[in-house]
Coordinates of C-alpha atoms in Angstrom, one line a residue:
X1 CA 55.5 72.3 -111.0
X2 CA 52.6 71.7 -108.9
X3 CA 51.0 74.7 -106.9
X4 CA 52.4 73.2 -103.6
X5 CA 55.7 73.2 -104.9
X6 CA 55.7 77.0 -106.1
X7 CA 56.1 80.2 -104.8
X8 CA 56.6 80.4 -101.1
X9 CA 57.1 76.3 -100.8
X10 CA 60.3 76.6 -103.0
X11 CA 61.4 79.5 -100.6
X12 CA 61.2 77.5 -97.6
X13 CA 62.8 74.7 -99.2
X14 CA 65.9 77.0 -100.3
X15 CA 65.9 78.3 -96.6
X16 CA 66.3 74.8 -95.4
X17 CA 69.3 74.0 -98.3
X18 CA 70.8 77.5 -97.0
X19 CA 70.7 76.5 -93.2
X20 CA 72.1 73.1 -93.8
X21 CA 74.9 74.4 -96.0
X22 CA 75.6 76.7 -93.2
X23 CA 76.4 74.1 -91.3
X24 CA 78.4 72.3 -93.5
X25 CA 81.6 70.6 -92.5
X26 CA 83.8 69.3 -95.4
X27 CA 87.3 67.6 -94.3
X28 CA 89.7 66.2 -96.8
X29 CA 90.3 62.4 -97.1
X30 CA 92.8 61.9 -99.8
X31 CA 93.9 64.6 -102.4
X32 CA 95.8 64.2 -105.5
X33 CA 97.5 66.1 -108.5
X34 CA 96.5 65.2 -112.0
X35 CA 96.0 61.8 -112.9
X36 CA 95.9 59.8 -116.8
X37 CA 93.9 56.7 -115.7
X38 CA 95.4 53.6 -117.4
X39 CA 93.3 51.7 -119.5
X40 CA 92.4 48.8 -117.1
X41 CA 91.3 51.4 -114.8
X42 CA 87.8 49.7 -113.1
X43 CA 86.3 49.3 -110.2
X44 CA 83.2 47.3 -109.4
X45 CA 80.2 48.9 -107.7
X46 CA 80.5 49.4 -104.0
X47 CA 80.0 51.9 -101.8
X48 CA 82.4 53.8 -99.6
X49 CA 82.3 55.9 -96.5
X50 CA 83.3 59.2 -98.0
X51 CA 82.7 61.2 -101.1
X52 CA 84.7 61.7 -104.2
X53 CA 85.0 65.1 -106.5
X54 CA 86.7 64.9 -109.8
X55 CA 87.1 67.5 -112.9
X56 CA 87.5 65.8 -116.5
X57 CA 90.3 67.6 -118.2
X58 CA 90.3 65.0 -121.1
X59 CA 89.2 61.9 -122.2
X60 CA 86.0 59.7 -121.9
X61 CA 85.0 56.9 -119.2
X62 CA 82.3 55.7 -117.5
X63 CA 80.7 56.3 -114.4
X64 CA 77.9 54.2 -112.4
X65 CA 76.1 56.1 -109.6
X66 CA 73.4 53.6 -107.6
X67 CA 71.3 52.6 -111.0
X68 CA 72.6 55.6 -113.0
X69 CA 75.0 55.6 -115.8
X70 CA 77.2 58.7 -116.5
X71 CA 79.7 59.5 -119.3
X72 CA 81.3 62.8 -118.0
X73 CA 82.8 65.3 -120.5
X74 CA 86.1 67.6 -120.3
X75 CA 85.3 70.7 -118.3
X76 CA 82.4 68.7 -115.9
X77 CA 82.7 67.9 -112.3
X78 CA 81.3 64.7 -111.1
X79 CA 80.2 64.5 -107.3
X80 CA 80.1 60.9 -106.3
X81 CA 78.0 60.7 -103.1
X82 CA 79.5 58.7 -99.8
X83 CA 77.7 55.3 -99.1
X84 CA 76.1 54.9 -102.9
X85 CA 77.2 52.4 -104.9
X86 CA 79.7 53.7 -107.0
X87 CA 81.7 52.1 -110.0
X88 CA 83.6 53.4 -113.0
X89 CA 85.6 52.0 -115.9
X90 CA 87.6 53.2 -118.9
X91 CA 85.5 52.5 -122.4
X92 CA 88.4 53.6 -125.3
X93 CA 92.2 54.0 -125.4
X94 CA 91.2 57.9 -125.0
X95 CA 91.1 57.6 -121.1
X96 CA 90.2 60.5 -118.5
X97 CA 93.0 62.9 -117.6
X98 CA 91.1 64.6 -114.5
X99 CA 91.7 66.2 -111.0
X100 CA 90.4 64.0 -108.1
X101 CA 90.0 64.0 -104.6
X102 CA 88.1 62.2 -101.6
X103 CA 86.5 64.0 -99.0
X104 CA 83.5 63.8 -96.1
X105 CA 80.7 66.4 -96.1
X106 CA 79.1 66.2 -92.9
X107 CA 75.8 68.3 -91.4
X108 CA 75.9 67.6 -88.1
X109 CA 76.4 64.4 -88.0
X110 CA 75.0 63.1 -90.9
X111 CA 76.4 63.0 -94.5
X112 CA 75.2 65.7 -96.8
X113 CA 73.6 63.0 -99.2
X114 CA 71.3 62.2 -96.3
X115 CA 69.8 65.8 -96.1
X116 CA 70.4 66.9 -99.8
X117 CA 70.0 65.7 -103.4
X118 CA 73.1 67.1 -105.4
X119 CA 73.6 66.5 -108.8
X120 CA 76.3 64.2 -110.2
X121 CA 77.6 65.7 -113.1
X122 CA 77.8 69.6 -113.1
X123 CA 79.7 71.8 -116.2
X124 CA 82.2 74.1 -114.1
X125 CA 81.2 77.3 -114.9
X126 CA 85.0 78.1 -115.2
X127 CA 87.0 75.1 -115.6
X128 CA 90.4 77.0 -115.4
X129 CA 89.4 78.1 -111.8
X130 CA 87.8 74.8 -110.9
X131 CA 91.5 73.2 -111.6
X132 CA 93.2 76.1 -109.9
X133 CA 90.9 75.2 -106.6
X134 CA 92.0 71.7 -107.0
X135 CA 95.7 72.8 -107.3
X136 CA 95.2 75.0 -104.1
X137 CA 93.6 71.6 -101.9
X138 CA 96.6 69.6 -103.0
X139 CA 98.8 72.4 -102.3
X140 CA 97.3 72.9 -98.6
X141 CA 97.5 69.2 -97.9
X142 CA 101.2 69.3 -99.1
X143 CA 102.4 72.2 -96.8
X144 CA 104.7 71.0 -93.7
X145 CA 102.0 70.8 -91.0
X146 CA 101.5 73.5 -88.8
X147 CA 98.9 74.9 -86.3
X148 CA 96.8 76.5 -89.1
X149 CA 97.4 73.5 -91.8
X150 CA 93.8 72.1 -90.9
X151 CA 92.4 75.6 -91.8
X152 CA 93.9 76.2 -95.0
X153 CA 93.0 72.5 -96.1
X154 CA 89.3 73.0 -95.3
X155 CA 89.1 76.9 -96.8
X156 CA 90.9 75.5 -100.2
X157 CA 88.1 72.6 -99.8
X158 CA 85.3 74.9 -99.0
X159 CA 86.1 77.1 -102.0
X160 CA 86.5 74.3 -104.5
X161 CA 83.0 72.9 -103.3
X162 CA 81.4 76.1 -103.0
X163 CA 82.8 76.8 -107.2
X164 CA 80.7 72.8 -107.6
X165 CA 77.6 74.5 -106.0
X166 CA 77.7 77.7 -107.7
X167 CA 78.1 75.7 -111.1
X168 CA 75.0 73.3 -110.5
X169 CA 72.2 74.2 -112.6
X170 CA 69.0 76.2 -110.8
X171 CA 66.9 73.5 -109.2
X172 CA 69.4 70.9 -109.4
X173 CA 70.2 71.0 -105.6
X174 CA 67.0 69.8 -103.7
X175 CA 66.1 68.4 -100.1
X176 CA 66.2 64.6 -99.8
X177 CA 63.1 63.0 -99.7
X178 CA 63.0 62.8 -95.9
X179 CA 64.0 66.6 -96.0
X180 CA 61.0 67.9 -97.4
X181 CA 58.6 67.3 -94.8
X182 CA 60.6 70.2 -92.7
X183 CA 60.0 72.4 -95.5
X184 CA 56.4 73.0 -94.1
X185 CA 57.9 73.9 -91.1
X186 CA 59.7 76.8 -92.8
X187 CA 56.8 77.8 -95.0
X188 CA 54.7 78.2 -91.7
X189 CA 57.4 80.3 -90.3
X190 CA 57.8 82.6 -93.6
X191 CA 54.2 82.6 -93.9
X192 CA 53.4 84.2 -90.4
X193 CA 56.6 86.4 -90.0
X194 CA 54.3 89.7 -89.2
X195 CA 52.8 87.6 -86.8
X196 CA 53.6 87.3 -82.9
X197 CA 55.3 84.0 -83.7
X198 CA 56.1 81.7 -80.7
X199 CA 57.5 78.1 -80.2
X200 CA 54.4 77.3 -78.5
X201 CA 52.3 78.0 -81.7
X202 CA 54.5 76.1 -84.0
X203 CA 54.6 73.3 -81.7
X204 CA 51.2 73.0 -81.7
X205 CA 50.7 73.6 -85.0
X206 CA 52.9 70.3 -86.1
X207 CA 52.1 68.2 -83.1
X208 CA 54.8 68.2 -81.0
X209 CA 54.9 68.8 -77.1
X210 CA 56.9 71.8 -76.6
X211 CA 60.1 70.0 -75.6
X212 CA 59.8 67.5 -78.1
X213 CA 59.6 70.1 -81.1
X214 CA 62.6 72.2 -79.8
X215 CA 64.8 69.1 -79.7
X216 CA 63.6 67.9 -82.9
X217 CA 63.9 71.2 -84.8
X218 CA 67.5 72.1 -83.4
X219 CA 68.8 68.4 -84.6
X220 CA 67.1 69.7 -88.1
X221 CA 68.4 73.1 -88.3
X222 CA 71.4 73.3 -86.0
X223 CA 69.8 76.4 -84.2
X224 CA 66.9 76.8 -81.8
X225 CA 63.4 78.0 -83.1
X226 CA 63.8 81.4 -81.7
X227 CA 67.2 81.6 -83.5
X228 CA 65.4 80.3 -86.9
X229 CA 62.9 82.7 -86.2
X230 CA 64.9 85.8 -85.5
X231 CA 67.4 84.8 -88.8
X232 CA 64.2 84.5 -91.1
X233 CA 62.7 87.9 -90.2
X234 CA 66.5 89.9 -90.7
X235 CA 66.5 88.1 -93.9
X236 CA 63.3 88.8 -95.1
X237 CA 64.0 92.4 -94.1
X238 CA 67.3 92.7 -96.0
X239 CA 65.5 91.5 -98.9
X240 CA 62.9 94.3 -98.5
X241 CA 65.7 97.0 -97.5
X242 CA 67.6 96.3 -101.0
X243 CA 64.6 95.3 -103.2
X244 CA 62.2 98.1 -102.2
X245 CA 61.9 101.8 -100.9
X246 CA 59.8 100.4 -97.9
X247 CA 60.0 103.0 -94.9
X248 CA 61.4 101.5 -92.1
X249 CA 58.5 101.4 -89.9
X250 CA 56.5 98.9 -92.6
X251 CA 59.5 97.2 -92.9
X252 CA 59.7 96.1 -89.3
X253 CA 56.0 95.8 -89.1
X254 CA 56.2 93.2 -92.2
X255 CA 58.3 91.1 -89.8
X256 CA 56.6 91.1 -86.5
X257 CA 58.6 93.8 -84.8
X258 CA 58.3 97.4 -84.0
X259 CA 60.8 99.8 -85.2
X260 CA 63.1 100.3 -82.4
X261 CA 63.3 96.4 -81.4
X262 CA 63.6 95.8 -85.0
X263 CA 66.7 98.3 -85.5
X264 CA 68.4 96.6 -82.5
X265 CA 67.8 93.4 -83.6
X266 CA 68.8 94.0 -87.4
X267 CA 72.4 95.5 -86.2
X268 CA 73.1 92.6 -83.9
X269 CA 72.4 90.2 -86.8
X270 CA 73.9 92.2 -89.5
X271 CA 76.5 94.3 -88.0
X272 CA 75.4 97.6 -89.5
X273 CA 72.0 99.5 -89.0
X274 CA 69.0 98.8 -91.5
X275 CA 69.4 101.9 -93.1
X276 CA 73.1 101.9 -93.4
X277 CA 72.6 98.2 -95.1
X278 CA 70.2 99.6 -97.5
X279 CA 72.8 102.0 -98.6
X280 CA 75.7 99.6 -99.0
X281 CA 73.6 96.8 -100.9
X282 CA 70.8 98.5 -102.8
X283 CA 71.8 99.1 -106.5
X284 CA 71.7 102.8 -107.7
X285 CA 70.1 103.4 -110.3

């Protein structure tokens, strides 16, 4: 890793990724029970407006995503993104037995694939758990329609997608090419949390008129710059409270606040005081 992509740069990327995932909306398109594919299972290379998620239970086969050829194994999760040419086929009589579903994954009005680069094949950290989550999505989809049915489906689908993300190897979830430029803004914010950071200062630093910068920032992150800065300060303080023994006034100063204002804002965001947060979450020796 180059110096430019290490340390704070990586933390900046992770902050953007968390912000994007916080805005993620998942909707089920089609759910299925377990399927044992037939020997003629085949699809020519073409895109779809939805994404796919598989859990391979048994067998073997071939997937193509764009120009990448894949041969997933039992216990692996397969993410096939929307709007990318996809192909699949059998390679022997030992065909796939798999869970599968189709879904949409939007961050704002853009598909997740426009914002993040996600791995196509991920070894499930707990295949039995993944299978149970697929079953939960299908069960919620088959429930008699009711007021809460969309919420139950989305909740089950979100838990399944979270399992896929949690199973992904470290560093395999990255910003897409067009998003990496946004990490510079986040790195600047992270580097200057201790100062009186203003939206005007940010806009000037990155060559925007103030109103254009605010629109651009809200489009990319789903928050105003002030909201993002406040959240970044409190998240930094939360890490300090859990990982250090620094006094409250030092932690407040390190995120650009006096202690009384820090305590007020911290409680607004975290629902507890800084000292209560430290007692709740700091590991006991």
